[in-house]
mmCIF file of C-alpha atoms and ligand atoms in Angstrom:
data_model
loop_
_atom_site.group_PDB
_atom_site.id
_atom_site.type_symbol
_atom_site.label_atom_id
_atom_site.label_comp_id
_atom_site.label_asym_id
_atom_site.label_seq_id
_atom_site.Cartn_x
_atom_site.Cartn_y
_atom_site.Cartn_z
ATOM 1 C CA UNK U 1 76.683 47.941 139.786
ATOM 2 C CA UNK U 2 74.319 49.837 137.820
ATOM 3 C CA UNK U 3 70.841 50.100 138.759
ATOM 4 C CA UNK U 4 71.090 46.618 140.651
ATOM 5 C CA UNK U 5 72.890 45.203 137.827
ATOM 6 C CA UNK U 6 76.210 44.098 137.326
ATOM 7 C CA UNK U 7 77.399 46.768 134.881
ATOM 8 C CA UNK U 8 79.798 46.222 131.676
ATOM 9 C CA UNK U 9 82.307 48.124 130.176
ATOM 10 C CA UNK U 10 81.410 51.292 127.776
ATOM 11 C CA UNK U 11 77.940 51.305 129.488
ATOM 12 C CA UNK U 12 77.375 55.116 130.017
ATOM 13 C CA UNK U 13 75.219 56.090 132.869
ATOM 14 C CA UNK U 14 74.052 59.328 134.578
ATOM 15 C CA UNK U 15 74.746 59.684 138.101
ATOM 16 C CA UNK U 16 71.607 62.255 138.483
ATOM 17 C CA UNK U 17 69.260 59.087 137.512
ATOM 18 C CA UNK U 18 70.746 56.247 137.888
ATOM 19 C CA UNK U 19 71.958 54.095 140.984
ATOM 20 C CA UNK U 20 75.672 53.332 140.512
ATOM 21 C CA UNK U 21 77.443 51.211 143.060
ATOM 22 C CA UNK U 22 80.832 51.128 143.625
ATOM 23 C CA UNK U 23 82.535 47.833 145.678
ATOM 24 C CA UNK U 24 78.733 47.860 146.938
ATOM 25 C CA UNK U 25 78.984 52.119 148.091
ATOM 26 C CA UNK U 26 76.977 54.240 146.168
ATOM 27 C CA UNK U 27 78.982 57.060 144.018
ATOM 28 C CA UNK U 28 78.374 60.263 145.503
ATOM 29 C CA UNK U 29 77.847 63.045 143.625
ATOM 30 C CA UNK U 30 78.894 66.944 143.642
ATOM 31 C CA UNK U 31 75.972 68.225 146.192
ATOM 32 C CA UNK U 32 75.602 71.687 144.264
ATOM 33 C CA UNK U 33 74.688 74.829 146.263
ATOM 34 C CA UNK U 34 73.489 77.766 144.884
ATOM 35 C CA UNK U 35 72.904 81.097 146.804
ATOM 36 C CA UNK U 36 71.647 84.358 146.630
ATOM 37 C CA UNK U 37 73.321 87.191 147.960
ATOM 38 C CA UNK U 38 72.091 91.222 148.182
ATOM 39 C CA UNK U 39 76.049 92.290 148.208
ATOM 40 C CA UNK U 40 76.417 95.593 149.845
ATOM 41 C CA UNK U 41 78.125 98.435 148.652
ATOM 42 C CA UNK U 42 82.194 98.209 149.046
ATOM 43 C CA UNK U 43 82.157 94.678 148.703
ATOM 44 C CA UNK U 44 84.177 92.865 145.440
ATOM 45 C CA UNK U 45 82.287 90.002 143.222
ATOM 46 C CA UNK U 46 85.445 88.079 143.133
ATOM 47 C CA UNK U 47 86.842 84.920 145.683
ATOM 48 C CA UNK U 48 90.209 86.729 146.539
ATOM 49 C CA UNK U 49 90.972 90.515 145.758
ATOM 50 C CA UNK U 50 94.935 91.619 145.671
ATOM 51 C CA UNK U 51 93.766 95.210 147.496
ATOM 52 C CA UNK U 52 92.651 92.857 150.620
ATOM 53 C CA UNK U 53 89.067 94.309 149.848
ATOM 54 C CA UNK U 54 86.305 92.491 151.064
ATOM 55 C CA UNK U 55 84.798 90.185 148.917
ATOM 56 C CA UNK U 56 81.480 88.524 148.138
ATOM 57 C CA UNK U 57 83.447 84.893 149.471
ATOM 58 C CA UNK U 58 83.901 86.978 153.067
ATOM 59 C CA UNK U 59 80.763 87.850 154.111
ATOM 60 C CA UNK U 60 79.309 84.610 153.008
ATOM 61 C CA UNK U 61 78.837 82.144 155.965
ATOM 62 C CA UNK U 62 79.126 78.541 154.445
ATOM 63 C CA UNK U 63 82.021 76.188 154.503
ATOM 64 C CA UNK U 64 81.348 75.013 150.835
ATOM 65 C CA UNK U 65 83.638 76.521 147.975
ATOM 66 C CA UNK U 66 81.098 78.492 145.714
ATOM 67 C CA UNK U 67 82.210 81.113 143.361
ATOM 68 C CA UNK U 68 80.002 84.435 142.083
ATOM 69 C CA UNK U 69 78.085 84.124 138.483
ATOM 70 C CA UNK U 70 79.459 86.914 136.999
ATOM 71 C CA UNK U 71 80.079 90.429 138.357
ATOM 72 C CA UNK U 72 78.137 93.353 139.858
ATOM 73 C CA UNK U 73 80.232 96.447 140.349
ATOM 74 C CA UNK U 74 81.448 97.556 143.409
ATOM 75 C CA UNK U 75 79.544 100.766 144.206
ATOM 76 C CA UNK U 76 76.234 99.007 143.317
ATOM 77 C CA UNK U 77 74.301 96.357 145.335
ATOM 78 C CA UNK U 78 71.942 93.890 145.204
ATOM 79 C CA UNK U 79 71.626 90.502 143.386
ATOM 80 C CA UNK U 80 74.721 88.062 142.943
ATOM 81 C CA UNK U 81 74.335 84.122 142.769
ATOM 82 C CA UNK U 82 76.888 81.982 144.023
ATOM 83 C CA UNK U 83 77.096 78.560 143.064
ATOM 84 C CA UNK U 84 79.661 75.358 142.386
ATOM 85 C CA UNK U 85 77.449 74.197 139.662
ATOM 86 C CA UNK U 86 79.817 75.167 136.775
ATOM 87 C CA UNK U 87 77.225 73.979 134.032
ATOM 88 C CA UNK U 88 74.389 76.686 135.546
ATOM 89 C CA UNK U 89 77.143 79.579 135.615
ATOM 90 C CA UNK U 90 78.588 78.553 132.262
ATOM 91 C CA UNK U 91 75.027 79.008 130.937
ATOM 92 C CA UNK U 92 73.885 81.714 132.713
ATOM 93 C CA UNK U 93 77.084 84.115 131.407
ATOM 94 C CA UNK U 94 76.311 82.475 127.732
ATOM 95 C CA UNK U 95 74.666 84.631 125.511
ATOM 96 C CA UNK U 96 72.673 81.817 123.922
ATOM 97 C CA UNK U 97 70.342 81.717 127.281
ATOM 98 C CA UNK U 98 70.185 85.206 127.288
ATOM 99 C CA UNK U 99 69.191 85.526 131.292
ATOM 100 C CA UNK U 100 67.578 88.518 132.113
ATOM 101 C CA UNK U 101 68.768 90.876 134.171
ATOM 102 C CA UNK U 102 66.462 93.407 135.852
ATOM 103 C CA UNK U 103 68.312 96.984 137.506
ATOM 104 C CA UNK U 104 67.332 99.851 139.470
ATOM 105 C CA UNK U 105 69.037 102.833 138.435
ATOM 106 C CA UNK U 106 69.029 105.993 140.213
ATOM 107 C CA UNK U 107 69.953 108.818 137.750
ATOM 108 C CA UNK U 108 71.392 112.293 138.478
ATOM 109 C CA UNK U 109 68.397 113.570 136.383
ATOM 110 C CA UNK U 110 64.447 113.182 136.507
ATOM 111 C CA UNK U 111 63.011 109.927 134.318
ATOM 112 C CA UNK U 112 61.206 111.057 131.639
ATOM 113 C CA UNK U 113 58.720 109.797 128.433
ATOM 114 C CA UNK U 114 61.775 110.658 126.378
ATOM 115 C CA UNK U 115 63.937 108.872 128.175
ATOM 116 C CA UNK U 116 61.853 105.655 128.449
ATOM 117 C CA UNK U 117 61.115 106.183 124.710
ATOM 118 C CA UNK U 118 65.087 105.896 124.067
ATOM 119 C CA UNK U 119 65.211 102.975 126.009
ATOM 120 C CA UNK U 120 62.788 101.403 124.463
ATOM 121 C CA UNK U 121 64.203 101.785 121.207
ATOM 122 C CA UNK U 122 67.650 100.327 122.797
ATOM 123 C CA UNK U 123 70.882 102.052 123.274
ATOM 124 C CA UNK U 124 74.072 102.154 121.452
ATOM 125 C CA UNK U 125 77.146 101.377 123.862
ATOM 126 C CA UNK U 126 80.564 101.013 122.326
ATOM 127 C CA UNK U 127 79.805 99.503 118.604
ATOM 128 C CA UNK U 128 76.137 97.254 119.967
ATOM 129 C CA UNK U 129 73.054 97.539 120.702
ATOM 130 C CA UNK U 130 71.701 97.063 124.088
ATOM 131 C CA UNK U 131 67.845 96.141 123.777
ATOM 132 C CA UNK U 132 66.428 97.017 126.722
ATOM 133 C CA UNK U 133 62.836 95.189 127.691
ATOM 134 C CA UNK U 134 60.258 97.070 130.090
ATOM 135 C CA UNK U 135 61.996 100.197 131.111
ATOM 136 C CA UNK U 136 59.291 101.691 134.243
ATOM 137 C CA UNK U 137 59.617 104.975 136.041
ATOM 138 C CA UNK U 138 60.282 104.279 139.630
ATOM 139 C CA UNK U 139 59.912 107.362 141.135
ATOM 140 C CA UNK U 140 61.345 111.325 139.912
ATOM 141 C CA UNK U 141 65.289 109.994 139.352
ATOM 142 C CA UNK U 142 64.854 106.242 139.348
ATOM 143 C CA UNK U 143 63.757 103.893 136.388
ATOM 144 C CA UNK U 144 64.167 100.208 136.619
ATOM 145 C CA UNK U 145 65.173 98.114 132.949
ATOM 146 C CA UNK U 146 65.936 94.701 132.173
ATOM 147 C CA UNK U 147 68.488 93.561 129.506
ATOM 148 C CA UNK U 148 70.527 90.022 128.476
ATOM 149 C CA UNK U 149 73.942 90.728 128.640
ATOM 150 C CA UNK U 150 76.814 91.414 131.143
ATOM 151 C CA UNK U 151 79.286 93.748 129.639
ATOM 152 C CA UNK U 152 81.289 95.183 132.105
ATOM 153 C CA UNK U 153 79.601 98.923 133.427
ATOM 154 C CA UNK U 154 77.227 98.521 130.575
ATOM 155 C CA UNK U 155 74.274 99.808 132.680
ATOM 156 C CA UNK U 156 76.314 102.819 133.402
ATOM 157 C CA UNK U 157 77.533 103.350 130.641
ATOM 158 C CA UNK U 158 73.933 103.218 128.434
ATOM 159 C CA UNK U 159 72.896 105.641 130.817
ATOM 160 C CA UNK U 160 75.647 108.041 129.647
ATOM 161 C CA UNK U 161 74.789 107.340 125.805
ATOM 162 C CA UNK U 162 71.333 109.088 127.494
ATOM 163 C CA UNK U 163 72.760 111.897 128.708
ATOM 164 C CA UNK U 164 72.067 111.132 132.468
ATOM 165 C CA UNK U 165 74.363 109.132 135.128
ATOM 166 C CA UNK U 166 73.814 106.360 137.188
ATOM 167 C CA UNK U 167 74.022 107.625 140.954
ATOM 168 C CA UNK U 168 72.871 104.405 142.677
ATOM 169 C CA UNK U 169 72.409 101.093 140.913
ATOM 170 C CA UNK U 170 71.245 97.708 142.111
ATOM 171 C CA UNK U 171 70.444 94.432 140.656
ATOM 172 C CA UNK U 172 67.070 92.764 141.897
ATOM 173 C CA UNK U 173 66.539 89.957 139.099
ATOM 174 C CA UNK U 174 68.859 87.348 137.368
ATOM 175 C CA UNK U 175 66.497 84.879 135.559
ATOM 176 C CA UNK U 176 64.028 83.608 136.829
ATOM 177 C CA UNK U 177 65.835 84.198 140.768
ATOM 178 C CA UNK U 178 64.234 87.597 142.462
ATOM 179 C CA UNK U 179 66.309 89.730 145.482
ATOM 180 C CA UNK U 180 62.957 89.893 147.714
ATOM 181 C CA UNK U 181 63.158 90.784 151.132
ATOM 182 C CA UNK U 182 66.968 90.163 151.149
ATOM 183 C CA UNK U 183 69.489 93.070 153.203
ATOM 184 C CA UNK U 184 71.772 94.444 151.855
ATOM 185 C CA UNK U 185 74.934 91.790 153.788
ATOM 186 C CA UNK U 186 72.264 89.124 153.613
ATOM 187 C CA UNK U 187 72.014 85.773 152.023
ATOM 188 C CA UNK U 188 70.113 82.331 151.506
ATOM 189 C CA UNK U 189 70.524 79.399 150.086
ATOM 190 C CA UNK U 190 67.979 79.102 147.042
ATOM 191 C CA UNK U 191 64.479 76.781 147.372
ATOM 192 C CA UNK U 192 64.463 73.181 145.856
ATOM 193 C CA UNK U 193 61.799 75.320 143.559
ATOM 194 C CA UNK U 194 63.978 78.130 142.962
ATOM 195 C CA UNK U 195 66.609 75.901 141.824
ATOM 196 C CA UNK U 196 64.531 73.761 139.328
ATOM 197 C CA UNK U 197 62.909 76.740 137.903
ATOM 198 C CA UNK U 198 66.621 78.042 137.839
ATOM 199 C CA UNK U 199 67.842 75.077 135.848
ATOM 200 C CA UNK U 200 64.728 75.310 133.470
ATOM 201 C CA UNK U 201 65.295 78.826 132.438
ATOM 202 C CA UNK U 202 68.455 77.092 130.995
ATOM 203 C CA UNK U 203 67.908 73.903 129.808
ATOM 204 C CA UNK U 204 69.280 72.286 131.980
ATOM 205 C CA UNK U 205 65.985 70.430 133.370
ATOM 206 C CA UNK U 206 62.590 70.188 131.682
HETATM 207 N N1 LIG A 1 76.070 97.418 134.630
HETATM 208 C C1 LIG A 1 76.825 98.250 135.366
HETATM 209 O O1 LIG A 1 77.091 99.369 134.960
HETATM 210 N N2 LIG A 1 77.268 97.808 136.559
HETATM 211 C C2 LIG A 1 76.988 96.580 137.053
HETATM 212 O O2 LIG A 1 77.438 96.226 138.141
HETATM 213 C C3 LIG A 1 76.191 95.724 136.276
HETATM 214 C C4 LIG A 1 75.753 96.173 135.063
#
């Protein structure tokens, strides 16, 4: 049954709108969770690790299988979503959506005009160009940046094209999602809001 109608064959429908019925039980479908974590130092962004390190999966505490949207080095903390909606992960590592992603670096040397003046002007790593939007002084060592891709250590490794090096680094935006108040070992499940302006950001909702 579809939508209190018998349905025929070839007739498409969408389980997120419509009512389908199945020997009179409604279908159920995937109940998606999505989660923000502030990972700690020490801790892995993959499910299982072959060292036996601890991973973002172990210091999670829900029964569901979720899996981390891509990666956030070891030695550096903060944001990590963790989801089992494959379409918002898929998107989110696409560079077509180009999700921002905010950082706080803190540099072995002091932030200065220069330096935000380089960044400005986006940095060279490897053989592209990492455009870098709203780089702000922090405080004497620590600027925070925001760029749209996820190539692996490329925070670190822009910094290096600078002349400086990333001592302490931590994610506190992906999209429109924001760390907050979060601990460092903490986590929550995201906000009906959070999840719709989550979905938004890429396309995936109006
Ligand atoms: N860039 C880095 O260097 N490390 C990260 O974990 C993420 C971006």
């Amino acid at each position: 049954m579809l939508n209190g109608k018998q349905a025929t064959i070839g007739q498409s429908a969408d389980p997120e709108k419509d009512a389908i019925l199945v020997d009179g039980k409604p279908v159920k479908r995937e109940q998606h969770i999505y989660l923000i974590l502030n990972k700690p130092k020490i801790v892995v962004t993959t499910l299982a690790d072959e060292l036996g390190r601890t991973t973002v999966r172990d210091i999670i505490d829900i029964p569901e299988r979720v899996f981390p949207v891509g990666r956030l080095d070891r030695n550096a903390t903060g944001l990590v979503l963790l989801t089992n909606d494959g379409e918002v992960a898929n998107r989110m590592m696409h560079p077509r959506y180009e999700t921002a992603k905010t950082y706080v670096a803190m540099l072995s040397s002091p932030v200065t005009p220069q330096l935000l003046e380089r960044l400005r002007k986006g940095v060279m790593v490897e053989d592209r160009k990492v455009a870098v939007e709203n780089p702000v002084k922090v405080n004497l060592n620590t600027v925070q940046i925001s760029i749209h891709e996820g190539r692996k250590h490329v925070v670190k490794k822009l910094f290096v094209q600078l002349g400086t090096h990333v001592d302490a680094l931590t994610r506190t935006e992906l999209g429109p999602l924001r760390l907050g108040t979060l601990k460092p070992g903490e986590s929550r499940k995201l906000t009906p809001a959070e999840v719709s302006s989550l979905r938004r950001a890429l396309q995936l909702e109006k």
